[in-house]
Coordinates of C-alpha atoms and ligand atoms in Angstrom, one line a residue:
M261 CA 100.6 108.6 81.7
A262 CA 102.5 108.7 85.0
Y263 CA 99.7 107.4 87.2
D264 CA 98.3 104.7 85.0
P265 CA 98.0 101.2 86.5
K266 CA 100.2 98.5 85.1
P267 CA 100.2 94.8 85.8
E268 CA 103.4 95.1 87.8
H269 CA 101.5 97.2 90.3
K270 CA 99.4 94.2 91.2
F271 CA 96.2 96.1 91.7
T272 CA 93.3 93.7 92.3
F273 CA 89.6 94.1 93.2
G274 CA 87.0 91.7 94.6
L275 CA 84.0 90.8 92.5
W276 CA 82.0 92.0 95.5
T277 CA 83.6 95.5 95.5
V278 CA 83.0 96.9 92.0
G279 CA 80.0 94.5 91.8
S280 CA 78.3 96.0 94.9
P281 CA 74.9 97.2 93.9
G282 CA 74.9 99.7 96.7
R283 CA 72.7 97.9 99.2
D284 CA 73.0 99.0 102.9
P285 CA 71.1 98.2 106.1
F286 CA 68.6 101.0 105.3
G287 CA 68.1 100.7 101.6
G288 CA 68.1 98.3 98.7
P289 CA 70.3 98.2 95.6
V290 CA 70.8 101.4 93.6
R291 CA 72.7 99.7 90.7
E292 CA 71.7 96.7 88.6
T293 CA 73.7 93.6 89.3
L294 CA 76.4 92.9 86.8
S295 CA 77.5 89.3 86.0
P296 CA 81.0 88.1 87.0
V297 CA 82.0 88.2 83.3
E298 CA 80.8 91.8 83.0
L299 CA 82.8 92.7 86.1
V300 CA 85.9 91.2 84.6
Y301 CA 85.5 93.4 81.5
L302 CA 84.9 96.4 83.8
L303 CA 88.0 95.8 85.7
A304 CA 90.0 95.2 82.5
E305 CA 88.7 98.6 81.2
V306 CA 90.0 100.5 84.3
G307 CA 93.4 98.8 84.2
A308 CA 93.2 96.3 87.1
Y309 CA 95.6 93.4 87.2
G310 CA 93.5 90.8 88.9
V311 CA 90.1 89.9 90.3
N312 CA 89.3 88.0 93.5
F313 CA 86.1 86.4 94.6
H314 CA 84.1 84.5 97.3
D315 CA 82.8 81.1 96.0
N316 CA 79.3 82.6 95.9
D317 CA 80.3 85.8 94.1
L318 CA 81.0 83.5 91.2
V319 CA 78.8 80.4 91.7
P320 CA 75.5 80.9 93.5
I321 CA 75.2 78.8 96.6
D322 CA 72.4 76.7 95.1
A323 CA 73.9 76.2 91.6
T324 CA 73.8 72.7 90.1
P325 CA 77.1 71.1 89.1
K326 CA 76.2 71.7 85.5
E327 CA 75.5 75.4 86.2
R328 CA 78.8 75.7 88.1
N329 CA 80.8 74.3 85.2
K330 CA 79.2 76.7 82.7
I331 CA 79.8 79.7 85.0
V332 CA 83.4 78.8 85.6
S333 CA 84.1 78.2 81.9
D334 CA 82.5 81.6 81.0
F335 CA 84.6 83.3 83.7
K336 CA 87.8 81.6 82.5
K337 CA 87.1 82.8 79.0
A338 CA 86.7 86.4 80.2
L339 CA 90.0 86.1 82.1
D340 CA 91.7 84.7 79.0
E341 CA 90.3 87.5 76.8
T342 CA 91.2 90.3 79.2
G343 CA 94.5 88.9 80.7
L344 CA 93.2 89.4 84.2
V345 CA 94.4 86.9 86.8
V346 CA 92.9 85.5 90.1
P347 CA 95.6 85.9 92.8
M348 CA 93.2 85.3 95.8
A349 CA 90.0 83.6 96.6
T350 CA 87.8 83.2 99.7
T351 CA 84.6 81.7 101.1
N352 CA 81.4 83.3 101.9
L353 CA 80.8 82.0 105.4
F354 CA 78.6 84.9 106.5
S355 CA 75.6 85.6 104.1
D356 CA 73.6 82.4 104.4
P357 CA 71.3 82.1 107.5
A358 CA 73.0 78.8 108.3
F359 CA 76.0 80.9 109.4
K360 CA 74.0 83.3 111.6
D361 CA 76.0 82.1 114.7
G362 CA 79.3 81.8 112.9
A363 CA 80.8 79.1 110.7
F364 CA 83.9 77.5 112.2
T365 CA 82.8 78.8 115.6
S366 CA 79.1 78.1 115.4
N367 CA 77.8 76.3 118.5
D368 CA 76.2 73.7 116.1
P369 CA 78.6 70.9 115.0
N370 CA 76.6 70.4 111.8
V371 CA 77.2 74.1 110.9
R372 CA 80.9 73.7 111.6
A373 CA 81.0 70.6 109.4
Y374 CA 79.1 72.3 106.6
A375 CA 81.5 75.3 106.8
L376 CA 84.5 73.0 106.4
Q377 CA 82.9 71.2 103.4
K378 CA 81.9 74.6 101.8
T379 CA 85.5 75.9 102.3
M380 CA 87.1 72.7 100.8
N381 CA 84.9 73.2 97.7
A382 CA 85.7 76.9 97.6
I383 CA 89.4 76.2 97.9
D384 CA 89.1 73.8 94.9
L385 CA 87.4 76.5 92.9
G386 CA 90.0 79.2 93.8
V387 CA 92.9 76.9 93.0
E388 CA 91.2 75.9 89.7
L389 CA 91.2 79.6 88.7
G390 CA 94.8 80.2 89.8
A391 CA 94.6 81.6 93.3
K392 CA 97.8 81.3 95.4
V393 CA 96.4 83.1 98.5
Y394 CA 93.2 82.0 100.3
V395 CA 91.6 84.6 102.6
F396 CA 89.6 83.8 105.8
W397 CA 87.5 86.6 107.0
G398 CA 85.5 85.4 110.0
G399 CA 82.5 87.5 109.2
R400 CA 80.2 86.0 111.8
E401 CA 82.8 84.3 114.0
G402 CA 81.8 86.1 117.2
T403 CA 78.9 86.9 119.5
E404 CA 76.2 89.3 120.5
T405 CA 76.1 87.8 124.0
D406 CA 78.9 86.0 125.7
S407 CA 76.4 83.9 127.5
S408 CA 76.1 82.0 124.2
K409 CA 79.6 80.7 123.7
N410 CA 82.7 79.9 125.6
P411 CA 85.5 81.8 123.9
L412 CA 87.9 79.0 124.6
D413 CA 85.7 76.5 122.8
A414 CA 85.3 79.0 119.9
G415 CA 89.1 79.4 119.7
K416 CA 89.6 75.7 119.7
W417 CA 87.0 75.1 117.0
F418 CA 88.5 77.9 114.8
R419 CA 92.0 76.4 115.3
D420 CA 90.7 72.9 114.5
A421 CA 89.1 74.1 111.3
L422 CA 92.2 75.9 110.1
N423 CA 94.4 72.8 110.9
Y424 CA 92.0 70.6 109.0
L425 CA 92.0 72.9 106.0
C426 CA 95.8 73.3 106.0
D427 CA 96.0 69.5 105.9
Y428 CA 93.4 69.4 103.1
A429 CA 95.4 71.9 101.0
I430 CA 98.6 70.0 101.6
D431 CA 97.0 66.6 100.9
Q432 CA 95.7 68.0 97.6
G433 CA 99.2 69.2 96.7
Y434 CA 97.9 72.8 96.4
D435 CA 100.4 75.7 96.2
L436 CA 98.3 77.8 98.6
K437 CA 98.8 80.1 101.5
F438 CA 96.1 81.1 104.0
A439 CA 95.7 84.8 105.0
L440 CA 93.5 85.5 108.1
E441 CA 91.6 88.8 108.1
P442 CA 90.8 90.3 111.4
K443 CA 87.9 92.7 112.1
P444 CA 86.8 94.0 115.5
N445 CA 83.1 94.1 115.1
E446 CA 80.3 94.3 112.4
P447 CA 78.3 92.4 111.3
R448 CA 78.4 90.9 114.8
S449 CA 78.7 92.8 118.0
D450 CA 82.1 91.4 118.8
L451 CA 84.2 89.2 116.5
Y452 CA 86.9 86.8 117.7
L453 CA 90.6 87.6 117.0
P454 CA 89.7 91.3 116.4
T455 CA 93.1 92.8 115.4
V456 CA 96.2 92.0 113.3
G457 CA 98.1 91.4 116.5
S458 CA 95.6 88.9 117.9
M459 CA 95.7 87.0 114.6
L460 CA 99.5 86.9 114.6
G461 CA 99.4 85.4 118.1
F462 CA 96.8 82.9 117.1
I463 CA 98.8 81.7 114.0
S464 CA 101.6 80.6 116.2
T465 CA 99.2 78.0 117.8
L466 CA 98.4 76.3 114.5
D467 CA 99.8 73.0 113.3
H468 CA 101.2 74.6 110.1
P469 CA 102.0 78.2 111.1
E470 CA 104.3 78.6 108.0
M471 CA 101.3 78.3 105.7
V472 CA 99.2 80.9 107.5
G473 CA 99.6 84.7 107.5
V474 CA 97.4 87.8 107.7
N475 CA 95.3 89.9 105.4
P476 CA 95.1 93.3 107.2
E477 CA 92.5 95.8 106.1
V478 CA 92.8 99.5 106.6
A479 CA 89.2 100.0 107.7
H480 CA 89.2 97.2 110.2
E481 CA 92.1 98.6 112.2
H482 CA 90.8 102.1 111.9
M483 CA 87.3 101.0 113.2
A484 CA 89.1 100.1 116.4
G485 CA 91.1 103.4 116.4
L486 CA 94.4 101.6 115.8
N487 CA 97.4 102.6 113.7
F488 CA 97.2 100.5 110.6
L489 CA 100.8 101.1 109.6
H490 CA 102.0 99.7 112.9
A491 CA 99.9 96.6 112.4
V492 CA 101.2 96.1 108.9
A493 CA 104.8 96.6 110.0
Q494 CA 104.3 93.9 112.7
A495 CA 102.9 91.5 110.1
W496 CA 105.7 92.2 107.7
D497 CA 108.3 91.8 110.5
S498 CA 106.8 88.4 111.3
G499 CA 107.0 87.3 107.6
K500 CA 103.2 87.2 107.6
L501 CA 102.0 89.9 105.3
F502 CA 100.5 87.5 102.7
H503 CA 97.9 89.9 101.4
I504 CA 96.4 93.4 102.1
D505 CA 93.0 95.0 101.9
L506 CA 93.2 98.6 101.0
N507 CA 90.3 101.1 101.5
D508 CA 89.7 104.0 103.8
Q509 CA 87.8 104.6 106.9
M510 CA 87.3 107.3 109.6
F511 CA 88.1 106.2 113.1
G512 CA 85.1 105.4 115.2
R513 CA 82.6 104.9 112.4
Y514 CA 80.7 101.9 111.0
D515 CA 82.5 99.9 108.2
Q516 CA 82.8 102.5 105.5
D517 CA 84.9 100.8 102.9
F518 CA 85.7 104.1 101.1
R519 CA 88.0 104.5 98.1
F520 CA 91.6 104.1 99.1
G521 CA 93.3 107.3 100.3
S522 CA 90.0 109.3 100.2
V523 CA 89.8 110.1 103.9
M524 CA 93.0 109.7 106.0
I525 CA 95.5 110.8 103.4
K526 CA 98.5 110.9 105.8
Q527 CA 97.9 107.4 107.0
A528 CA 97.5 106.2 103.4
F529 CA 100.8 107.9 102.5
Y530 CA 102.8 106.2 105.3
L531 CA 101.3 102.9 104.4
V532 CA 102.2 103.1 100.7
K533 CA 105.6 104.4 101.6
F534 CA 106.1 101.4 103.9
L535 CA 104.9 98.8 101.3
E536 CA 107.2 100.3 98.7
D537 CA 110.2 100.8 100.9
V538 CA 110.2 97.2 102.2
G539 CA 109.5 95.8 98.8
Y540 CA 106.1 94.1 99.4
T541 CA 105.4 92.1 96.3
G542 CA 101.9 90.8 97.0
S543 CA 98.6 92.1 95.6
R544 CA 97.4 95.6 96.3
H545 CA 93.9 94.5 96.8
Y546 CA 91.1 97.0 97.0
D547 CA 88.3 95.9 99.4
A548 CA 86.1 99.0 99.0
H549 CA 82.9 100.2 97.5
A550 CA 81.8 103.2 95.4
F551 CA 79.5 105.6 97.1
R552 CA 75.8 104.6 97.0
T553 CA 75.2 107.7 95.0
E554 CA 77.0 106.3 91.9
D555 CA 76.0 104.5 88.7
Y556 CA 78.6 102.3 87.0
N557 CA 80.5 105.3 85.6
G558 CA 80.9 106.3 89.2
V559 CA 82.1 102.8 90.0
K560 CA 84.8 103.0 87.4
E561 CA 85.8 106.4 88.7
F562 CA 86.0 104.8 92.2
A563 CA 88.2 101.9 90.9
R564 CA 90.5 104.2 88.9
G565 CA 90.7 106.5 91.9
C566 CA 91.9 103.7 94.2
M567 CA 94.8 102.9 91.9
R568 CA 95.7 106.4 90.9
T569 CA 95.9 107.6 94.5
Y570 CA 98.1 104.7 95.3
L571 CA 100.5 105.6 92.5
I572 CA 100.4 109.3 93.4
L573 CA 101.3 108.4 97.0
K574 CA 104.1 106.1 95.7
E575 CA 105.6 109.0 93.9
K576 CA 105.2 111.2 97.0
A577 CA 107.1 108.5 98.9
E578 CA 109.9 108.5 96.4
R579 CA 110.0 112.3 96.7
F580 CA 110.1 112.0 100.5
N581 CA 113.0 109.6 100.3
R582 CA 115.1 112.0 98.1
D583 CA 114.0 115.3 99.6
P584 CA 117.3 116.8 100.9
E585 CA 115.8 118.7 103.8
I586 CA 113.7 115.8 105.0
Q587 CA 116.6 113.4 104.7
E588 CA 118.9 115.8 106.5
L589 CA 116.5 116.1 109.4
L590 CA 116.1 112.3 109.6
A591 CA 119.9 111.8 109.5
A592 CA 120.3 114.4 112.4
I593 CA 117.4 112.7 114.4
R594 CA 119.0 109.3 114.0
A595 CA 122.6 110.5 114.5
D596 CA 124.8 107.8 116.0
D597 CA 128.2 108.5 117.5
G598 CA 129.0 104.8 117.6
A599 CA 129.6 104.8 121.4
H600 CA 127.2 102.0 121.9
H601 CA 127.7 99.8 118.9
Y602 CA 129.0 97.1 121.4
L603 CA 125.4 96.6 122.5
A604 CA 124.4 95.4 119.1
A605 CA 126.2 92.1 119.7
G606 CA 123.6 91.3 122.4
Y607 CA 124.1 90.5 126.0
S608 CA 127.4 89.3 127.5
R609 CA 128.7 89.7 131.0
E610 CA 131.5 92.0 129.6
S611 CA 129.0 94.2 127.8
A612 CA 126.8 94.4 130.9
E613 CA 129.8 95.4 133.0
R614 CA 130.8 98.0 130.4
L615 CA 127.3 99.4 130.3
R616 CA 127.0 99.6 134.1
G617 CA 130.3 101.6 134.1
E618 CA 129.0 104.3 131.8
T619 CA 127.6 107.6 132.9
F620 CA 124.8 109.2 131.0
D621 CA 123.9 112.9 131.0
R622 CA 120.2 112.3 131.5
V623 CA 119.3 115.9 131.7
A624 CA 121.0 116.7 128.4
L625 CA 119.3 113.6 126.8
G626 CA 115.9 115.0 127.9
R627 CA 116.7 118.6 126.8
R628 CA 117.4 117.7 123.2
G629 CA 114.7 119.0 120.7
L630 CA 113.9 116.5 118.0
N631 CA 112.6 118.7 115.3
Y632 CA 109.6 116.5 114.6
E633 CA 107.4 119.5 114.1
R634 CA 109.5 120.7 111.2
L635 CA 109.7 117.1 109.8
D636 CA 105.9 116.7 110.0
Q637 CA 105.2 120.1 108.4
L638 CA 107.6 119.2 105.5
T639 CA 105.7 116.0 105.1
V640 CA 102.4 117.7 105.1
E641 CA 103.7 120.3 102.5
L642 CA 105.0 117.5 100.4
L643 CA 101.5 115.8 100.5
L644 CA 99.8 119.1 99.8
G645 CA 101.9 119.5 96.7
V646 CA 103.9 122.6 97.5
R647 CA 107.3 120.8 97.7
Ligands
GLT886 C1 83.5 91.6 103.1 C2 84.3 92.1 104.2 C3 85.7 92.2 103.8 C4 86.4 90.8 103.5 C5 85.8 90.2 102.3 C6 86.4 88.8 102.2 S1 84.1 90.2 102.3 O1 83.4 92.6 102.1 O2 83.9 93.4 104.6 O3 86.5 92.9 104.7 O4 87.7 91.1 103.2 O5 85.6 87.8 102.8
MN887 MN1 85.8 95.5 105.4
MN888 MN1 88.5 92.9 103.7

């Protein structure tokens, strides 16, 4: 079938996504908790390529070494039997009360040290299961009151932690990249490094910037009312799009984590078109949850829907790229008479002299209609299925 997921699509889900029992701040679980092994089988059944996890999604925080080994070997067996892979892993540095004031940016040096130790162990676990990308979502790296922390100290502590962990991964000989995931707020009032742009700026201050990229999430930029495509494009342009968290989210709401493409279809379309046009080869990871109204059949519908919508939008993107009227409009919009190709070589005194000597018909430039209304309407019609 045309929209069936295949391994080459690299669709992955976190254990915490399909495994969410539907808890929210106002109500308890609505679904029974499935084991990691059961979740691997569920993901295999819906056609996913891979499964990602936090250390404690797989191994409880208080497990003994013996329990850990049993859990890991059962999980490996399920991976072998289903063919699922683990492309990414991460650390839970936000659930335990020890992290209530952050992990790497906690005011307490003992908490910061514990966070480093926990992450080293979690990196070992991820690498053991095959992860090549390691995500850092600073769930509680922030404040409710800025009287509590100096943001310069917090920035330094966060940087020190990442430098330490990069050196750890290098020292262990791991083939691993780090992907930093920004979020503007929630669960804390304000989180440090809140957007993709701020993470990209921060990465350039690290000791091993080449090892570190970003993991942008649709919902997190939308929460801040930002254009996700533009953030992803900047990450791609910087060579830093190491991973991506797909879901959906209305602007201005709490963290909704909806099924991919279920709310802001146009934004989802431009995103898929971008990823496919540039040839992004990383995971298409779904960091989303089924509605709290659902049982596990609904969870499977949710997971299938995430992947199916991606593939439908991919097909729409191909259609956009070969639609004669759309392409004609784009060609006309971007028409180039070649008169200024000399600027492409960059600055020189000669080129500046030549530019200064030109006369521009400013009024005519401003009078030109661009036909974006037509282009946008054609795009909408394509998405609505009438072209
Ligand atoms: C949590 C969060 C996500 C992060 C996950 C990785 S955990 O679900 O809301 O955005 O990507 O830590
Ligand atoms: Mn999220
Ligand atoms: Mn995420």
